[in-house]
PDB file of C-alpha atoms and ligand atoms in Angstrom:
ATOM      1  CA  MET A   1      -3.878  -7.557 -21.348  1.00 94.00           C
ATOM      2  CA  ASN A   2      -3.655  -3.865 -19.933  1.00 97.00           C
ATOM      3  CA  ILE A   3      -2.682  -3.943 -16.388  1.00 98.00           C
ATOM      4  CA  VAL A   4      -2.433  -0.682 -13.547  1.00 98.00           C
ATOM      5  CA  VAL A   5      -1.171  -1.192 -11.113  1.00 98.00           C
ATOM      6  CA  PRO A   6      -1.374   1.910  -9.104  1.00 98.00           C
ATOM      7  CA  ILE A   7       2.487   2.478  -6.774  1.00 98.00           C
ATOM      8  CA  LYS A   8       3.095   5.054  -3.977  1.00 97.00           C
ATOM      9  CA  GLN A   9       6.162   6.596  -3.440  1.00 96.00           C
ATOM     10  CA  VAL A  10       7.317   6.743   0.818  1.00 94.00           C
ATOM     11  CA  PRO A  11       9.466   7.337   2.833  1.00 90.00           C
ATOM     12  CA  GLU A  12      12.090   4.624   3.516  1.00 87.00           C
ATOM     13  CA  THR A  13      11.086   3.745   6.970  1.00 71.00           C
ATOM     14  CA  SER A  14      14.268   3.557   8.553  1.00 65.00           C
ATOM     15  CA  ASN A  15      14.305   6.661   8.053  1.00 62.00           C
ATOM     16  CA  VAL A  16      11.447   7.462   9.593  1.00 67.00           C
ATOM     17  CA  LYS A  17      10.702  10.664  12.204  1.00 71.00           C
ATOM     18  CA  MET A  18       7.504  11.487  13.195  1.00 70.00           C
ATOM     19  CA  ASP A  19       7.158  15.799  14.431  1.00 71.00           C
ATOM     20  CA  PRO A  20       6.425  15.524  17.845  1.00 69.00           C
ATOM     21  CA  VAL A  21       3.857  19.192  17.632  1.00 67.00           C
ATOM     22  CA  THR A  22       2.148  17.920  15.218  1.00 62.00           C
ATOM     23  CA  GLY A  23       2.296  14.095  14.722  1.00 59.00           C
ATOM     24  CA  THR A  24       2.846  13.994  11.310  1.00 65.00           C
ATOM     25  CA  ILE A  25       5.185  12.302   9.092  1.00 68.00           C
ATOM     26  CA  ILE A  26       8.565  14.416   8.879  1.00 74.00           C
ATOM     27  CA  ARG A  27       9.245  14.502   5.266  1.00 73.00           C
ATOM     28  CA  ASP A  28      11.303  17.067   3.697  1.00 75.00           C
ATOM     29  CA  GLY A  29      15.638  15.416   3.483  1.00 76.00           C
ATOM     30  CA  VAL A  30      14.409  11.108   3.670  1.00 82.00           C
ATOM     31  CA  GLU A  31      15.033   9.058   0.914  1.00 88.00           C
ATOM     32  CA  SER A  32      11.849   8.106  -0.629  1.00 92.00           C
ATOM     33  CA  ILE A  33      11.118   4.878  -2.414  1.00 95.00           C
ATOM     34  CA  ILE A  34       7.956   3.089  -3.973  1.00 97.00           C
ATOM     35  CA  ASN A  35       6.650   1.121  -1.392  1.00 97.00           C
ATOM     36  CA  PRO A  36       7.565  -2.484  -0.423  1.00 96.00           C
ATOM     37  CA  LEU A  37       4.542  -3.637  -1.189  1.00 97.00           C
ATOM     38  CA  ASP A  38       4.146  -2.183  -4.511  1.00 98.00           C
ATOM     39  CA  LEU A  39       6.770  -4.209  -5.305  1.00 98.00           C
ATOM     40  CA  TYR A  40       5.385  -7.731  -5.725  1.00 98.00           C
ATOM     41  CA  ALA A  41       1.327  -6.145  -7.884  1.00 98.00           C
ATOM     42  CA  ILE A  42       4.760  -4.517 -10.064  1.00 98.00           C
ATOM     43  CA  GLU A  43       6.170  -7.954 -10.495  1.00 98.00           C
ATOM     44  CA  THR A  44       2.963  -9.947 -11.077  1.00 98.00           C
ATOM     45  CA  ALA A  45       1.546  -6.990 -13.882  1.00 98.00           C
ATOM     46  CA  ILE A  46       4.494  -7.114 -15.265  1.00 98.00           C
ATOM     47  CA  GLN A  47       4.231 -12.002 -14.807  1.00 98.00           C
ATOM     48  CA  LEU A  48       1.133 -11.501 -16.983  1.00 98.00           C
ATOM     49  CA  LYS A  49       2.055  -9.439 -19.524  1.00 98.00           C
ATOM     50  CA  GLU A  50       4.770 -11.916 -20.333  1.00 97.00           C
ATOM     51  CA  THR A  51       2.375 -14.696 -20.574  1.00 97.00           C
ATOM     52  CA  TYR A  52      -0.669 -13.154 -21.913  1.00 96.00           C
ATOM     53  CA  GLY A  53       0.396 -10.346 -24.302  1.00 96.00           C
ATOM     54  CA  GLY A  54      -0.425  -6.470 -23.475  1.00 97.00           C
ATOM     55  CA  LYS A  55       0.743  -3.276 -21.331  1.00 97.00           C
ATOM     56  CA  VAL A  56       1.852  -2.124 -17.111  1.00 98.00           C
ATOM     57  CA  THR A  57       0.648   1.084 -16.580  1.00 98.00           C
ATOM     58  CA  ALA A  58       2.189   2.169 -13.844  1.00 98.00           C
ATOM     59  CA  LEU A  59       0.155   4.979 -11.952  1.00 98.00           C
ATOM     60  CA  THR A  60       1.453   7.118  -8.667  1.00 98.00           C
ATOM     61  CA  MET A  61      -0.349  10.522  -7.399  1.00 98.00           C
ATOM     62  CA  GLY A  62       2.303  12.715  -5.756  1.00 96.00           C
ATOM     63  CA  PRO A  63       4.417  15.419  -5.710  1.00 94.00           C
ATOM     64  CA  PRO A  64       7.409  15.736  -8.802  1.00 96.00           C
ATOM     65  CA  ALA A  65       9.558  14.113  -7.160  1.00 95.00           C
ATOM     66  CA  ALA A  66       7.353  10.500  -7.348  1.00 96.00           C
ATOM     67  CA  GLU A  67       8.450  10.934 -11.099  1.00 97.00           C
ATOM     68  CA  LYS A  68      11.632   8.592  -9.762  1.00 97.00           C
ATOM     69  CA  ALA A  69       8.838   5.934  -8.294  1.00 98.00           C
ATOM     70  CA  LEU A  70       7.355   5.671 -12.081  1.00 98.00           C
ATOM     71  CA  ARG A  71      11.113   5.345 -13.176  1.00 98.00           C
ATOM     72  CA  GLU A  72      11.897   2.605 -10.516  1.00 98.00           C
ATOM     73  CA  ALA A  73       8.904   0.522 -11.831  1.00 98.00           C
ATOM     74  CA  ILE A  74       9.445   0.834 -15.824  1.00 98.00           C
ATOM     75  CA  ALA A  75      13.190   0.071 -14.933  1.00 98.00           C
ATOM     76  CA  MET A  76      11.824  -3.500 -13.418  1.00 98.00           C
ATOM     77  CA  GLY A  77       9.186  -4.254 -16.514  1.00 98.00           C
ATOM     78  CA  CYS A  78       6.212  -1.714 -17.078  1.00 98.00           C
ATOM     79  CA  ASP A  79       5.632  -0.326 -20.843  1.00 97.00           C
ATOM     80  CA  GLU A  80       4.242   3.440 -18.842  1.00 97.00           C
ATOM     81  CA  GLY A  81       4.493   5.563 -15.912  1.00 98.00           C
ATOM     82  CA  VAL A  82       1.226   8.045 -15.810  1.00 98.00           C
ATOM     83  CA  LEU A  83       1.701  10.724 -12.967  1.00 98.00           C
ATOM     84  CA  VAL A  84      -0.765  12.170 -11.355  1.00 98.00           C
ATOM     85  CA  SER A  85       0.339  15.378  -9.483  1.00 98.00           C
ATOM     86  CA  ASP A  86      -1.258  19.016  -8.746  1.00 98.00           C
ATOM     87  CA  ARG A  87      -0.671  21.249  -5.740  1.00 97.00           C
ATOM     88  CA  LYS A  88      -4.402  20.707  -5.136  1.00 97.00           C
ATOM     89  CA  PHE A  89      -3.885  17.306  -4.576  1.00 97.00           C
ATOM     90  CA  SER A  90      -1.946  17.516  -1.623  1.00 93.00           C
ATOM     91  CA  GLY A  91      -3.179  16.425   1.860  1.00 91.00           C
ATOM     92  CA  ALA A  92      -5.544  13.736   0.497  1.00 95.00           C
ATOM     93  CA  ASP A  93      -6.898  11.092   2.459  1.00 95.00           C
ATOM     94  CA  THR A  94      -7.272   8.217   1.512  1.00 96.00           C
ATOM     95  CA  TRP A  95     -10.658   8.890  -0.440  1.00 97.00           C
ATOM     96  CA  SER A  96      -9.950  11.541  -2.071  1.00 97.00           C
ATOM     97  CA  THR A  97      -6.635   9.641  -3.116  1.00 98.00           C
ATOM     98  CA  ALA A  98      -8.786   6.808  -5.273  1.00 98.00           C
ATOM     99  CA  TYR A  99     -11.618   9.079  -6.571  1.00 98.00           C
ATOM    100  CA  VAL A 100      -8.826  11.268  -8.379  1.00 98.00           C
ATOM    101  CA  LEU A 101      -6.807   8.005  -9.612  1.00 98.00           C
ATOM    102  CA  VAL A 102      -9.813   6.710 -10.179  1.00 98.00           C
ATOM    103  CA  HIS A 103     -10.462   9.454 -12.811  1.00 98.00           C
ATOM    104  CA  ALA A 104      -6.700   9.161 -13.259  1.00 98.00           C
ATOM    105  CA  VAL A 105      -7.696   5.248 -15.385  1.00 98.00           C
ATOM    106  CA  LYS A 106     -10.268   6.296 -16.725  1.00 97.00           C
ATOM    107  CA  LYS A 107      -8.225   8.945 -18.802  1.00 97.00           C
ATOM    108  CA  LEU A 108      -5.685   5.735 -19.585  1.00 96.00           C
ATOM    109  CA  ASP A 109      -6.960   3.394 -22.278  1.00 92.00           C
ATOM    110  CA  ASP A 110      -9.146   0.830 -21.905  1.00 94.00           C
ATOM    111  CA  PHE A 111      -7.493  -1.903 -18.749  1.00 97.00           C
ATOM    112  CA  ASP A 112      -8.296  -5.599 -17.658  1.00 97.00           C
ATOM    113  CA  LEU A 113      -7.446  -5.112 -14.528  1.00 98.00           C
ATOM    114  CA  ILE A 114      -5.333  -3.919 -11.391  1.00 98.00           C
ATOM    115  CA  ILE A 115      -3.677  -4.521  -9.209  1.00 98.00           C
ATOM    116  CA  ALA A 116      -2.820  -2.462  -6.326  1.00 98.00           C
ATOM    117  CA  GLY A 117      -0.633  -3.286  -3.306  1.00 98.00           C
ATOM    118  CA  GLU A 118      -1.609  -4.622   0.037  1.00 97.00           C
ATOM    119  CA  ARG A 119      -1.214  -1.874   1.742  1.00 96.00           C
ATOM    120  CA  ALA A 120       1.357   1.464   1.925  1.00 95.00           C
ATOM    121  CA  THR A 121       3.867   1.466   4.492  1.00 91.00           C
ATOM    122  CA  ASP A 122       3.212   4.807   6.278  1.00 88.00           C
ATOM    123  CA  GLY A 123      -0.782   4.993   5.809  1.00 86.00           C
ATOM    124  CA  ASP A 124      -1.394   1.911   6.106  1.00 88.00           C
ATOM    125  CA  THR A 125      -4.413   2.045   5.696  1.00 94.00           C
ATOM    126  CA  GLY A 126      -5.267  -1.329   3.012  1.00 97.00           C
ATOM    127  CA  GLN A 127      -8.189   0.947   1.642  1.00 98.00           C
ATOM    128  CA  VAL A 128      -6.746   3.023  -1.194  1.00 98.00           C
ATOM    129  CA  GLY A 129      -7.202  -0.175  -4.629  1.00 98.00           C
ATOM    130  CA  PRO A 130     -10.744  -0.938  -2.554  1.00 98.00           C
ATOM    131  CA  ALA A 131     -12.033   2.169  -2.617  1.00 98.00           C
ATOM    132  CA  MET A 132     -10.798   2.712  -5.968  1.00 98.00           C
ATOM    133  CA  ALA A 133     -12.207  -1.164  -7.936  1.00 98.00           C
ATOM    134  CA  SER A 134     -16.164   0.554  -5.371  1.00 98.00           C
ATOM    135  CA  ALA A 135     -15.454   4.267  -7.215  1.00 98.00           C
ATOM    136  CA  LEU A 136     -15.012   2.155 -10.613  1.00 98.00           C
ATOM    137  CA  ASP A 137     -17.750  -0.480 -10.471  1.00 98.00           C
ATOM    138  CA  ILE A 138     -15.584  -3.512 -10.435  1.00 98.00           C
ATOM    139  CA  PRO A 139     -14.981  -6.616  -9.553  1.00 98.00           C
ATOM    140  CA  LEU A 140     -12.623  -6.256  -6.376  1.00 98.00           C
ATOM    141  CA  ALA A 141     -10.278  -9.267  -4.686  1.00 98.00           C
ATOM    142  CA  SER A 142      -7.659  -8.233  -2.072  1.00 98.00           C
ATOM    143  CA  TYR A 143      -5.305 -10.142  -0.709  1.00 98.00           C
ATOM    144  CA  ILE A 144      -4.444 -12.676  -3.785  1.00 98.00           C
ATOM    145  CA  SER A 145      -1.460 -14.237  -3.350  1.00 98.00           C
ATOM    146  CA  ARG A 146      -1.520 -16.574  -6.372  1.00 98.00           C
ATOM    147  CA  ILE A 147      -2.706 -16.751  -9.786  1.00 97.00           C
ATOM    148  CA  ASP A 148      -4.293 -19.806 -10.787  1.00 95.00           C
ATOM    149  CA  SER A 149      -5.301 -19.015 -14.141  1.00 94.00           C
ATOM    150  CA  VAL A 150      -6.690 -16.305 -16.401  1.00 96.00           C
ATOM    151  CA  ARG A 151      -9.569 -16.411 -19.216  1.00 95.00           C
ATOM    152  CA  ALA A 152     -10.987 -13.577 -21.794  1.00 91.00           C
ATOM    153  CA  ASP A 153     -13.725 -12.720 -19.214  1.00 94.00           C
ATOM    154  CA  GLY A 154     -12.494 -14.286 -15.756  1.00 97.00           C
ATOM    155  CA  MET A 155      -9.672 -15.470 -13.546  1.00 97.00           C
ATOM    156  CA  THR A 156      -9.313 -17.786 -10.714  1.00 98.00           C
ATOM    157  CA  VAL A 157      -7.479 -16.706  -7.010  1.00 98.00           C
ATOM    158  CA  GLU A 158      -7.122 -17.221  -3.827  1.00 98.00           C
ATOM    159  CA  ARG A 159      -7.271 -14.982  -1.650  1.00 98.00           C
ATOM    160  CA  LEU A 160      -4.677 -15.396   1.852  1.00 97.00           C
ATOM    161  CA  VAL A 161      -7.432 -15.589   4.592  1.00 96.00           C
ATOM    162  CA  GLU A 162      -6.992 -15.883   8.254  1.00 94.00           C
ATOM    163  CA  GLU A 163      -7.431 -20.209   8.643  1.00 93.00           C
ATOM    164  CA  GLY A 164      -6.145 -20.849   4.852  1.00 96.00           C
ATOM    165  CA  TYR A 165      -7.063 -19.781   1.104  1.00 97.00           C
ATOM    166  CA  GLU A 166      -9.920 -19.107  -0.599  1.00 97.00           C
ATOM    167  CA  THR A 167     -10.763 -20.009  -4.399  1.00 98.00           C
ATOM    168  CA  LEU A 168     -12.549 -16.985  -6.567  1.00 98.00           C
ATOM    169  CA  GLU A 169     -13.721 -16.986  -9.553  1.00 98.00           C
ATOM    170  CA  ILE A 170     -14.151 -13.189 -10.658  1.00 98.00           C
ATOM    171  CA  ASP A 171     -15.310 -11.220 -13.678  1.00 98.00           C
ATOM    172  CA  LEU A 172     -12.825  -9.336 -15.521  1.00 97.00           C
ATOM    173  CA  PRO A 173     -11.972  -6.022 -15.976  1.00 97.00           C
ATOM    174  CA  ALA A 174     -11.377  -6.432 -11.566  1.00 98.00           C
ATOM    175  CA  LEU A 175      -8.926  -5.299  -9.181  1.00 98.00           C
ATOM    176  CA  LEU A 176      -6.852  -7.349  -6.677  1.00 98.00           C
ATOM    177  CA  THR A 177      -4.681  -5.935  -4.232  1.00 98.00           C
ATOM    178  CA  VAL A 178      -1.321  -9.029  -3.801  1.00 98.00           C
ATOM    179  CA  VAL A 179      -0.167  -9.912  -1.126  1.00 98.00           C
ATOM    180  CA  LYS A 180       3.688 -10.655  -0.461  1.00 97.00           C
ATOM    181  CA  GLU A 181       3.405 -14.619  -0.870  1.00 97.00           C
ATOM    182  CA  ILE A 182       2.114 -14.426  -5.084  1.00 98.00           C
ATOM    183  CA  SER A 183       6.076 -13.158  -5.971  1.00 96.00           C
ATOM    184  CA  TYR A 184       9.337 -12.054  -6.231  1.00 97.00           C
ATOM    185  CA  PRO A 185       9.365  -9.398  -6.649  1.00 98.00           C
ATOM    186  CA  ARG A 186      13.053  -8.500  -9.781  1.00 97.00           C
ATOM    187  CA  LEU A 187      14.859  -6.074  -9.721  1.00 97.00           C
ATOM    188  CA  PRO A 188      15.451  -3.278 -12.707  1.00 95.00           C
ATOM    189  CA  THR A 189      17.893  -4.105 -15.571  1.00 94.00           C
ATOM    190  CA  LEU A 190      20.920  -2.449 -17.625  1.00 96.00           C
ATOM    191  CA  ARG A 191      18.484  -1.896 -20.078  1.00 96.00           C
ATOM    192  CA  GLY A 192      15.355  -1.857 -18.659  1.00 96.00           C
ATOM    193  CA  LYS A 193      17.113   1.754 -16.162  1.00 97.00           C
ATOM    194  CA  GLN A 194      17.888   3.199 -19.910  1.00 97.00           C
ATOM    195  CA  LYS A 195      14.198   2.445 -20.683  1.00 97.00           C
ATOM    196  CA  ALA A 196      13.489   4.643 -18.300  1.00 97.00           C
ATOM    197  CA  ARG A 197      15.564   7.057 -18.035  1.00 96.00           C
ATOM    198  CA  ASN A 198      14.886   7.960 -22.052  1.00 96.00           C
ATOM    199  CA  THR A 199      10.579   7.963 -21.295  1.00 96.00           C
ATOM    200  CA  GLU A 200       8.333  10.340 -21.097  1.00 96.00           C
ATOM    201  CA  LEU A 201       5.848  10.403 -18.793  1.00 98.00           C
ATOM    202  CA  PRO A 202       2.998  11.536 -19.114  1.00 98.00           C
ATOM    203  CA  VAL A 203       1.527  14.119 -15.997  1.00 98.00           C
ATOM    204  CA  LEU A 204      -1.807  14.724 -15.366  1.00 98.00           C
ATOM    205  CA  THR A 205      -2.822  17.493 -13.063  1.00 98.00           C
ATOM    206  CA  ALA A 206      -6.979  18.270 -12.110  1.00 98.00           C
ATOM    207  CA  GLU A 207      -7.695  20.052 -14.888  1.00 97.00           C
ATOM    208  CA  ASP A 208      -6.883  16.667 -16.915  1.00 98.00           C
ATOM    209  CA  LEU A 209      -9.041  14.420 -15.240  1.00 97.00           C
ATOM    210  CA  GLU A 210     -11.492  17.333 -15.008  1.00 95.00           C
ATOM    211  CA  VAL A 211     -12.524  15.813 -11.096  1.00 97.00           C
ATOM    212  CA  GLU A 212     -14.987  18.319  -8.846  1.00 97.00           C
ATOM    213  CA  GLU A 213     -12.587  20.671  -6.678  1.00 96.00           C
ATOM    214  CA  VAL A 214     -14.673  20.008  -3.420  1.00 97.00           C
ATOM    215  CA  TYR A 215     -12.967  16.684  -3.626  1.00 97.00           C
ATOM    216  CA  LEU A 216      -9.618  17.237  -4.068  1.00 97.00           C
ATOM    217  CA  GLY A 217      -6.799  17.631  -1.206  1.00 95.00           C
ATOM    218  CA  LEU A 218      -6.843  17.907   2.527  1.00 92.00           C
ATOM    219  CA  LYS A 219     -10.236  20.489   2.451  1.00 94.00           C
ATOM    220  CA  GLY A 220     -11.715  17.626   0.051  1.00 96.00           C
ATOM    221  CA  SER A 221     -11.515  15.502   1.845  1.00 95.00           C
ATOM    222  CA  PRO A 222     -13.865  13.570   4.728  1.00 96.00           C
ATOM    223  CA  THR A 223     -11.770  12.343   6.783  1.00 93.00           C
ATOM    224  CA  ARG A 224      -9.050  13.925   8.672  1.00 86.00           C
ATOM    225  CA  VAL A 225      -6.050  12.266  11.003  1.00 82.00           C
ATOM    226  CA  VAL A 226      -5.975  14.381  14.445  1.00 83.00           C
ATOM    227  CA  LYS A 227      -2.640  12.492  16.454  1.00 78.00           C
ATOM    228  CA  ILE A 228      -0.835  10.321  15.827  1.00 75.00           C
ATOM    229  CA  GLU A 229       1.207   8.939  18.802  1.00 75.00           C
ATOM    230  CA  THR A 230       3.841   6.819  19.263  1.00 73.00           C
ATOM    231  CA  PRO A 231       2.911   4.145  22.430  1.00 77.00           C
ATOM    232  CA  LYS A 232       4.443   4.115  25.411  1.00 77.00           C
ATOM    233  CA  VAL A 233       6.436   1.529  27.256  1.00 75.00           C
ATOM    234  CA  THR A 234       6.025   1.543  30.960  1.00 75.00           C
ATOM    235  CA  ARG A 235       8.648  -1.094  32.523  1.00 73.00           C
ATOM    236  CA  GLY A 236       6.647  -0.141  36.350  1.00 76.00           C
ATOM    237  CA  GLY A 237       6.890  -3.131  38.394  1.00 82.00           C
ATOM    238  CA  THR A 238       8.867  -4.933  41.016  1.00 84.00           C
ATOM    239  CA  ILE A 239      11.326  -7.715  40.231  1.00 87.00           C
ATOM    240  CA  LEU A 240      11.091 -11.044  42.244  1.00 89.00           C
ATOM    241  CA  LYS A 241      14.414 -12.122  43.353  1.00 88.00           C
ATOM    242  CA  ALA A 242      14.573 -15.954  43.489  1.00 89.00           C
ATOM    243  CA  VAL A 243      18.690 -17.275  44.545  1.00 90.00           C
ATOM    244  CA  ASP A 244      17.450 -20.431  47.363  1.00 92.00           C
ATOM    245  CA  GLU A 245      14.925 -22.150  48.187  1.00 92.00           C
ATOM    246  CA  GLU A 246      13.644 -19.479  50.642  1.00 93.00           C
ATOM    247  CA  SER A 247      14.282 -16.827  48.695  1.00 93.00           C
ATOM    248  CA  MET A 248      11.418 -18.642  45.688  1.00 94.00           C
ATOM    249  CA  ASN A 249       9.048 -19.719  48.404  1.00 95.00           C
ATOM    250  CA  ASP A 250       9.022 -15.935  49.071  1.00 94.00           C
ATOM    251  CA  ALA A 251       8.795 -14.654  45.995  1.00 94.00           C
ATOM    252  CA  ILE A 252       6.116 -17.442  44.340  1.00 95.00           C
ATOM    253  CA  GLU A 253       4.089 -16.888  47.689  1.00 94.00           C
ATOM    254  CA  GLU A 254       4.158 -12.585  46.345  1.00 93.00           C
ATOM    255  CA  LEU A 255       2.853 -12.943  42.578  1.00 94.00           C
ATOM    256  CA  VAL A 256       0.019 -15.712  44.203  1.00 95.00           C
ATOM    257  CA  GLU A 257      -1.111 -13.213  46.116  1.00 93.00           C
ATOM    258  CA  PHE A 258      -0.740 -10.057  43.641  1.00 91.00           C
ATOM    259  CA  LEU A 259      -2.447 -13.150  41.686  1.00 93.00           C
ATOM    260  CA  LYS A 260      -5.775 -12.811  43.674  1.00 93.00           C
ATOM    261  CA  THR A 261      -5.210  -9.201  44.765  1.00 91.00           C
ATOM    262  CA  ARG A 262      -5.986  -8.662  40.389  1.00 89.00           C
ATOM    263  CA  GLU A 263      -8.615 -11.352  40.123  1.00 89.00           C
ATOM    264  CA  MET A 264      -6.595 -13.661  38.297  1.00 89.00           C
ATOM    265  CA  ILE A 265      -6.452 -16.813  39.963  1.00 87.00           C
TER     266      ILE A 265
HETATM  267  C1  FAD B 301      -8.855   8.391   8.244  1.00 90.29           C
HETATM  268  C2  FAD B 301      -7.037   9.026   7.837  1.00 90.29           C
HETATM  269  C3  FAD B 301      -6.939  10.546   6.945  1.00 90.29           C
HETATM  270  C4  FAD B 301      -5.676  11.419   6.456  1.00 90.29           C
HETATM  271  N1  FAD B 301      -5.614  12.378   6.726  1.00 90.29           N
HETATM  272  C5  FAD B 301      -4.274  12.985   5.552  1.00 90.29           C
HETATM  273  C6  FAD B 301      -4.494  14.219   6.075  1.00 90.29           C
HETATM  274  O1  FAD B 301      -5.550  15.081   6.551  1.00 90.29           O
HETATM  275  N2  FAD B 301      -3.636  15.375   4.959  1.00 90.29           N
HETATM  276  C7  FAD B 301      -2.343  13.496   4.456  1.00 90.29           C
HETATM  277  O2  FAD B 301      -1.861  14.316   3.668  1.00 90.29           O
HETATM  278  N3  FAD B 301      -2.708  12.658   4.886  1.00 90.29           N
HETATM  279  C8  FAD B 301      -3.755  12.133   5.623  1.00 90.29           C
HETATM  280  N4  FAD B 301      -4.604  10.281   5.098  1.00 90.29           N
HETATM  281  C9  FAD B 301      -3.141   9.370   4.131  1.00 90.29           C
HETATM  282  C10 FAD B 301      -3.492   9.715   3.159  1.00 90.29           C
HETATM  283  O3  FAD B 301      -4.998   9.439   3.267  1.00 90.29           O
HETATM  284  C11 FAD B 301      -2.720   8.166   2.780  1.00 90.29           C
HETATM  285  O4  FAD B 301      -1.585   8.688   2.969  1.00 90.29           O
HETATM  286  C12 FAD B 301      -3.300   7.685   1.239  1.00 90.29           C
HETATM  287  O5  FAD B 301      -4.152   8.084   0.915  1.00 90.29           O
HETATM  288  C13 FAD B 301      -2.727   6.853   0.536  1.00 90.29           C
HETATM  289  O6  FAD B 301      -3.496   5.970   1.457  1.00 90.29           O
HETATM  290  P1  FAD B 301      -2.319   5.011   2.604  1.00 90.29           P
HETATM  291  O7  FAD B 301      -1.178   5.495   2.668  1.00 90.29           O
HETATM  292  O8  FAD B 301      -3.400   4.066   3.674  1.00 90.29           O
HETATM  293  O9  FAD B 301      -2.451   3.668   1.517  1.00 90.29           O
HETATM  294  P2  FAD B 301      -2.681   2.321   1.511  1.00 90.29           P
HETATM  295  O10 FAD B 301      -4.903   1.952   1.287  1.00 90.29           O
HETATM  296  O11 FAD B 301      -2.185   1.360   2.020  1.00 90.29           O
HETATM  297  O12 FAD B 301      -2.859   2.440  -0.198  1.00 90.29           O
HETATM  298  C14 FAD B 301      -2.573   0.554  -0.806  1.00 90.29           C
HETATM  299  C15 FAD B 301      -2.534   0.525  -2.478  1.00 90.29           C
HETATM  300  O13 FAD B 301      -2.716   2.042  -3.366  1.00 90.29           O
HETATM  301  C16 FAD B 301      -2.220   1.889  -3.472  1.00 90.29           C
HETATM  302  N5  FAD B 301      -2.029   3.840  -3.766  1.00 90.29           N
HETATM  303  C17 FAD B 301      -2.075   4.759  -2.768  1.00 90.29           C
HETATM  304  N6  FAD B 301      -2.330   5.845  -2.247  1.00 90.29           N
HETATM  305  C18 FAD B 301      -1.124   5.495  -3.693  1.00 90.29           C
HETATM  306  C19 FAD B 301      -1.355   7.027  -4.261  1.00 90.29           C
HETATM  307  N7  FAD B 301      -1.146   7.960  -4.102  1.00 90.29           N
HETATM  308  N8  FAD B 301      -1.142   6.816  -5.945  1.00 90.29           N
HETATM  309  C20 FAD B 301      -0.926   5.833  -5.617  1.00 90.29           C
HETATM  310  N9  FAD B 301      -1.071   4.640  -5.486  1.00 90.29           N
HETATM  311  C21 FAD B 301      -1.187   4.643  -4.765  1.00 90.29           C
HETATM  312  C22 FAD B 301      -0.708   1.158  -4.026  1.00 90.29           C
HETATM  313  O14 FAD B 301      -0.810   1.051  -4.481  1.00 90.29           O
HETATM  314  C23 FAD B 301      -0.898   0.931  -2.296  1.00 90.29           C
HETATM  315  O15 FAD B 301       0.271  -0.218  -2.326  1.00 90.29           O
HETATM  316  C24 FAD B 301      -4.659  10.412   5.612  1.00 90.29           C
HETATM  317  C25 FAD B 301      -5.024   9.058   6.588  1.00 90.29           C
HETATM  318  C26 FAD B 301      -6.816   8.620   7.108  1.00 90.29           C
HETATM  319  C27 FAD B 301      -6.147   7.262   6.606  1.00 90.29           C
END
């Protein structure tokens, strides 16, 4: 089973700071990690490979430093890592990101399965996986919490929904996005770290992918973040103090009057 796992490098969330003027995330000097939810996709892919054979390729679109994420994925047990990197890709929205990743997937060996994370902790849209499935015209099963059985041409999976679980039959090749419940990510081993250090990582540029420039980066993105705001917490209001029976009755009366003026009772 050949599996591709698209992974995203994100700023470590405990360190995220916003630029107060532009409203964008300040990435300079911030530690980058593999999107934590992608670790579950990596683990699921490695477990499938261990059971059914084949290989797992980690794929990321990002700056040259995103190579670190690929080496971490290999240290966990992925076989190969491919970096998709070109200045022309910078500022891509989810549509443009998926467009580039799909062209990269087409340059790899034929795949049976793509396993993406549920969402990235920075962009937080959960759109890239489904957009890739749509562009590749393959079946999509999102929020997968369990893989029940795998056949040569399909699999049975369990999907987390608001009121429980759905059981789906899905044909292969397909794309899954997975939730935390599906697995428990392993830690990299010493042998894995050694392999990761010595593995050559191919870098694919816009020219290699034969993509159309009009669809790349900020200019080629149909959507744009114009403003990001942190909600302001307002703590206005009146504190009613009740220290004895009389003040308790006064407080209740005042509260009832307040609710009446708001037509809440
Ligand atoms: C409306 C809108 C406008 C935007 N405009 C801009 C902009 O103007 N400039 C800008 O810099 N950014 C912009 N972004 C952010 C940018 O689109 C995202 O960071 C990026 O496209 C990935 O989307 P996401 O972080 O929401 O990932 P999600 O869709 O939440 O990620 C889901 C999964 O997709 C895979 N994945 C996501 N990104 C990658 C990747 N790069 N490589 C490999 N796998 C990946 C991972 O498996 C991940 O778990 C915009 C986002 C939105 C929603």
